[in-house]
Amino acid sequence: GDSVTQMEGPVTLSEEAFLTINCTYTATGYPSLFWYVQYPGEGLQLLLKATKADDKGSNKGFEATYRKETTSFHLEKGSVQVSDSAVYFCALSKGYQKVTFGTGTKLQVIP
Amino acid sequence: GAVVSQHPSWVICKSGTSVKIECRSLDFQATTMFWYRQFPKQSLMLMATSNEGSKATYEQGVEKDKFLINHASLTLSTLTVTSAHPEDSSFYICSARPPGQDIEKLFFGSGTQLSVL
């Protein structure tokens, strides 16, 4: 079945550091790929998405590129802030079907 | 934006008791809601799809008699963990999607941490 693998956390970075959270997937067909973010005490929120190969999703300074050849969708941000501290989930979906999530990666940014 | 409210945010119960978790869509009607579970260091796994006015659809390996789902109205779905045991301790999250919207329009509750003693 479909699956998503993302790097284990927690990831601790200093403010303004470069962030990469790795995500790879296994799926048949052509899934859409997502990154969700969960801030403390809140529900998961869609951060960005990409629906086909080579698409780049971006939002709030975060970017991820849909790489079909490496089945990856790594999340990057050039300069993290303390307010980016949260748990990040990589996910995939096909059409209206269920969403398959990774394990989540906790990011802690220290001043 | 659309909000999904989930209560309680955490609950501790004794083994053998039942626990009810509520999931409400606050500003849209949700004919379908989803219940997920996450064990430590594991993926967020879909447990069941809750359908308003009909029976829930359970994923393979999820006991429907243990995890009772009731979607009695267009804004409320409940998950009841019956005769809870320590192995049911987990993080439970609900989600809902406005009718006719793509999967990216999925809104999540803040989750319920269940600890069974």
Tab-separated table of C-alpha atoms in Angstrom:
chain	number	residue	atom	x	y	z
A	1	GLY	CA	0.000	0.000	0.000
A	2	ASP	CA	0.889	3.656	-0.084
A	3	SER	CA	3.278	4.949	2.558
A	4	VAL	CA	5.216	8.038	3.578
A	5	THR	CA	8.562	8.055	5.350
A	6	GLN	CA	9.949	11.181	6.946
A	7	MET	CA	12.985	11.863	9.058
A	8	GLU	CA	12.715	11.299	12.764
A	9	GLY	CA	12.839	14.245	15.056
A	10	PRO	CA	13.125	16.198	17.027
A	11	VAL	CA	15.070	18.674	14.957
A	12	THR	CA	16.567	21.542	16.921
A	13	LEU	CA	17.861	24.590	15.080
A	14	SER	CA	18.986	28.054	15.969
A	15	GLU	CA	16.985	30.972	14.633
A	16	GLU	CA	17.868	31.889	11.029
A	17	ALA	CA	19.311	28.450	10.327
A	18	PHE	CA	18.471	26.506	7.150
A	19	LEU	CA	15.859	23.787	7.511
A	20	THR	CA	15.453	20.546	5.610
A	21	ILE	CA	13.007	17.833	6.597
A	22	ASN	CA	13.277	14.798	4.359
A	23	CYS	CA	10.227	12.979	3.056
A	24	THR	CA	9.991	10.061	0.654
A	25	TYR	CA	6.929	8.197	-0.474
A	26	THR	CA	5.781	4.929	-1.977
A	27	ALA	CA	2.612	4.986	-4.019
A	28	THR	CA	1.043	3.668	-7.174
A	29	GLY	CA	-0.237	6.127	-9.707
A	30	TYR	CA	0.214	9.863	-9.357
A	31	PRO	CA	-0.465	11.066	-5.848
A	32	SER	CA	-0.689	14.638	-4.666
A	33	LEU	CA	1.839	15.484	-1.984
A	34	PHE	CA	1.344	17.699	1.042
A	35	TRP	CA	3.073	19.149	4.045
A	36	TYR	CA	0.914	19.802	7.093
A	37	VAL	CA	1.968	21.722	10.184
A	38	GLN	CA	0.634	21.393	13.705
A	39	TYR	CA	1.386	24.219	16.108
A	40	PRO	CA	1.093	23.464	19.844
A	41	GLY	CA	-2.525	23.072	20.903
A	42	GLU	CA	-3.895	23.428	17.382
A	43	GLY	CA	-5.101	21.129	14.611
A	44	LEU	CA	-3.069	20.173	11.578
A	45	GLN	CA	-3.046	22.863	8.907
A	46	LEU	CA	-2.134	22.496	5.278
A	47	LEU	CA	1.208	24.226	4.732
A	48	LEU	CA	1.813	23.533	1.052
A	49	LYS	CA	1.051	21.074	-1.708
A	50	ALA	CA	2.159	19.828	-5.098
A	51	THR	CA	-0.048	17.870	-7.440
A	52	LYS	CA	2.323	16.673	-10.160
A	53	ALA	CA	5.959	15.932	-10.841
A	54	ASP	CA	8.334	18.910	-10.714
A	55	ASP	CA	5.702	21.133	-9.099
A	56	LYS	CA	7.021	23.294	-6.295
A	57	GLY	CA	4.729	24.080	-3.402
A	58	SER	CA	5.512	27.125	-1.310
A	59	ASN	CA	4.024	29.026	1.604
A	60	LYS	CA	5.324	31.190	4.463
A	61	GLY	CA	8.897	30.816	3.205
A	62	PHE	CA	8.692	27.017	3.100
A	63	GLU	CA	9.209	25.138	-0.159
A	64	ALA	CA	9.014	21.547	-1.356
A	65	THR	CA	9.464	20.122	-4.842
A	66	TYR	CA	7.691	17.006	-6.098
A	67	ARG	CA	10.501	14.736	-7.344
A	68	LYS	CA	9.052	11.688	-9.024
A	69	GLU	CA	12.432	10.243	-9.960
A	70	THR	CA	13.503	10.091	-6.319
A	71	THR	CA	9.943	9.803	-4.911
A	72	SER	CA	10.718	12.658	-2.559
A	73	PHE	CA	9.103	15.846	-1.301
A	74	HIS	CA	11.627	17.423	1.058
A	75	LEU	CA	10.588	20.497	3.034
A	76	GLU	CA	13.001	23.437	3.114
A	77	LYS	CA	13.168	26.901	4.556
A	78	GLY	CA	16.078	29.244	4.226
A	79	SER	CA	15.833	30.954	7.599
A	80	VAL	CA	13.700	29.525	10.387
A	81	GLN	CA	12.100	31.552	13.145
A	82	VAL	CA	11.074	30.623	16.671
A	83	SER	CA	7.459	30.797	15.507
A	84	ASP	CA	8.133	27.907	13.109
A	85	SER	CA	8.445	25.530	16.058
A	86	ALA	CA	5.818	22.874	15.402
A	87	VAL	CA	5.314	19.322	14.195
A	88	TYR	CA	5.480	18.853	10.417
A	89	PHE	CA	3.722	16.004	8.640
A	90	CYS	CA	4.406	14.868	5.095
A	91	ALA	CA	1.408	13.263	3.393
A	92	LEU	CA	0.036	11.984	0.118
A	93	SER	CA	-3.397	11.510	-1.364
A	94	LYS	CA	-4.994	10.415	-4.602
A	95	GLY	CA	-8.111	12.331	-5.563
A	96	TYR	CA	-10.828	12.129	-2.939
A	97	GLN	CA	-9.254	9.101	-1.307
A	98	LYS	CA	-7.819	9.024	2.159
A	99	VAL	CA	-4.689	10.893	3.151
A	100	THR	CA	-1.640	8.837	4.092
A	101	PHE	CA	0.620	10.557	6.608
A	102	GLY	CA	4.199	10.210	7.721
A	103	THR	CA	5.159	10.026	11.386
A	104	GLY	CA	5.628	13.750	11.814
A	105	THR	CA	8.846	15.620	12.618
A	106	LYS	CA	9.030	17.952	15.565
A	107	LEU	CA	10.969	21.139	14.922
A	108	GLN	CA	12.230	23.283	17.749
A	109	VAL	CA	13.806	26.620	16.926
A	110	ILE	CA	15.781	28.296	19.672
A	111	PRO	CA	16.580	32.015	19.797
B	1	GLY	CA	-11.186	29.715	7.841
B	2	ALA	CA	-13.116	26.579	8.637
B	3	VAL	CA	-12.556	25.199	12.108
B	4	VAL	CA	-12.936	21.759	13.550
B	5	SER	CA	-13.234	21.540	17.310
B	6	GLN	CA	-12.277	18.385	19.173
B	7	HIS	CA	-12.870	17.623	22.845
B	8	PRO	CA	-11.435	16.697	25.202
B	9	SER	CA	-7.817	17.513	24.431
B	10	TRP	CA	-6.631	14.908	26.893
B	11	VAL	CA	-8.274	12.249	29.027
B	12	ILE	CA	-7.086	9.722	31.573
B	13	CYS	CA	-9.311	6.767	32.355
B	14	LYS	CA	-9.236	3.456	34.158
B	15	SER	CA	-8.955	0.211	32.253
B	16	GLY	CA	-12.376	-1.174	31.365
B	17	THR	CA	-14.172	2.142	31.174
B	18	SER	CA	-15.441	3.880	28.033
B	19	VAL	CA	-14.330	7.231	26.727
B	20	LYS	CA	-16.141	9.496	24.280
B	21	ILE	CA	-14.363	11.995	22.034
B	22	GLU	CA	-16.319	14.682	20.190
B	23	CYS	CA	-15.521	16.283	16.873
B	24	ARG	CA	-17.483	19.311	15.686
B	25	SER	CA	-17.304	21.308	12.480
B	26	LEU	CA	-17.961	24.875	13.597
B	27	ASP	CA	-18.766	26.759	10.410
B	28	PHE	CA	-19.565	24.191	7.780
B	29	GLN	CA	-21.643	21.057	7.414
B	30	ALA	CA	-19.605	17.893	7.157
B	31	THR	CA	-21.277	14.830	5.679
B	32	THR	CA	-18.013	12.998	6.153
B	33	MET	CA	-15.549	13.107	9.018
B	34	PHE	CA	-12.395	11.082	9.519
B	35	TRP	CA	-10.857	9.616	12.640
B	36	TYR	CA	-7.106	9.041	12.921
B	37	ARG	CA	-4.890	7.494	15.573
B	38	GLN	CA	-1.206	7.964	16.197
B	39	PHE	CA	0.967	5.794	18.398
B	40	PRO	CA	4.320	7.216	19.535
B	41	LYS	CA	6.861	7.414	16.709
B	42	GLN	CA	4.368	5.977	14.239
B	43	SER	CA	2.370	7.463	11.391
B	44	LEU	CA	-0.994	9.093	11.756
B	45	MET	CA	-3.254	6.211	10.690
B	46	LEU	CA	-6.804	6.493	9.401
B	47	MET	CA	-9.111	4.446	11.613
B	48	ALA	CA	-12.487	5.083	10.069
B	49	THR	CA	-14.602	7.336	7.915
B	50	SER	CA	-17.691	8.661	9.644
B	51	ASN	CA	-20.733	9.200	7.417
B	52	GLU	CA	-23.660	11.314	8.549
B	53	GLY	CA	-26.801	9.233	8.858
B	54	SER	CA	-25.167	5.921	8.043
B	55	LYS	CA	-22.647	3.449	9.368
B	56	ALA	CA	-19.002	4.324	9.584
B	57	THR	CA	-16.481	2.690	7.296
B	58	TYR	CA	-13.603	1.148	9.216
B	59	GLU	CA	-10.084	0.542	7.975
B	60	GLN	CA	-8.706	-2.950	7.984
B	61	GLY	CA	-7.642	-4.083	11.438
B	62	VAL	CA	-9.761	-1.557	13.356
B	63	GLU	CA	-12.366	-3.167	15.628
B	64	LYS	CA	-15.718	-1.536	14.956
B	65	ASP	CA	-17.229	-2.876	18.185
B	66	LYS	CA	-14.448	-1.307	20.203
B	67	PHE	CA	-14.320	2.045	18.452
B	68	LEU	CA	-17.921	3.158	18.103
B	69	ILE	CA	-18.507	6.060	15.759
B	70	ASN	CA	-21.710	8.061	15.696
B	71	HIS	CA	-22.247	10.818	13.152
B	72	ALA	CA	-25.697	11.928	14.233
B	73	SER	CA	-25.688	15.399	12.714
B	74	LEU	CA	-23.935	17.337	9.977
B	75	THR	CA	-21.684	19.039	12.514
B	76	LEU	CA	-20.921	16.353	15.078
B	77	SER	CA	-19.179	13.004	15.057
B	78	THR	CA	-18.245	11.076	18.185
B	79	LEU	CA	-15.727	8.306	18.747
B	80	THR	CA	-16.297	6.108	21.776
B	81	VAL	CA	-13.509	3.837	22.908
B	82	THR	CA	-15.341	1.049	24.713
B	83	SER	CA	-13.797	-1.016	27.501
B	84	ALA	CA	-10.544	0.841	27.088
B	85	HIS	CA	-7.265	-0.903	27.832
B	86	PRO	CA	-3.726	0.461	28.158
B	87	GLU	CA	-2.941	-0.550	24.581
B	88	ASP	CA	-5.630	1.912	23.432
B	89	SER	CA	-3.574	4.774	24.836
B	90	SER	CA	-2.870	6.924	21.829
B	91	PHE	CA	-3.372	10.284	20.181
B	92	TYR	CA	-6.695	10.527	18.328
B	93	ILE	CA	-7.417	13.224	15.724
B	94	CYS	CA	-10.548	13.956	13.753
B	95	SER	CA	-10.860	15.804	10.482
B	96	ALA	CA	-13.639	17.019	8.245
B	97	ARG	CA	-14.004	18.372	4.742
B	98	PRO	CA	-16.689	20.759	3.450
B	99	PRO	CA	-18.904	18.972	0.892
B	100	GLY	CA	-17.577	18.942	-2.633
B	101	GLN	CA	-14.152	20.192	-1.641
B	102	ASP	CA	-10.850	18.608	-2.595
B	103	ILE	CA	-8.824	16.608	-0.126
B	104	GLU	CA	-6.633	19.661	0.441
B	105	LYS	CA	-9.591	21.339	2.104
B	106	LEU	CA	-9.363	18.945	5.015
B	107	PHE	CA	-9.590	20.604	8.431
B	108	PHE	CA	-8.298	18.939	11.572
B	109	GLY	CA	-9.153	19.005	15.233
B	110	SER	CA	-6.371	19.602	17.743
B	111	GLY	CA	-6.389	15.977	18.855
B	112	THR	CA	-7.132	14.002	22.019
B	113	GLN	CA	-4.419	12.305	24.034
B	114	LEU	CA	-5.943	9.230	25.690
B	115	SER	CA	-4.128	7.534	28.547
B	116	VAL	CA	-5.622	4.324	29.925
B	117	LEU	CA	-4.334	3.252	33.316
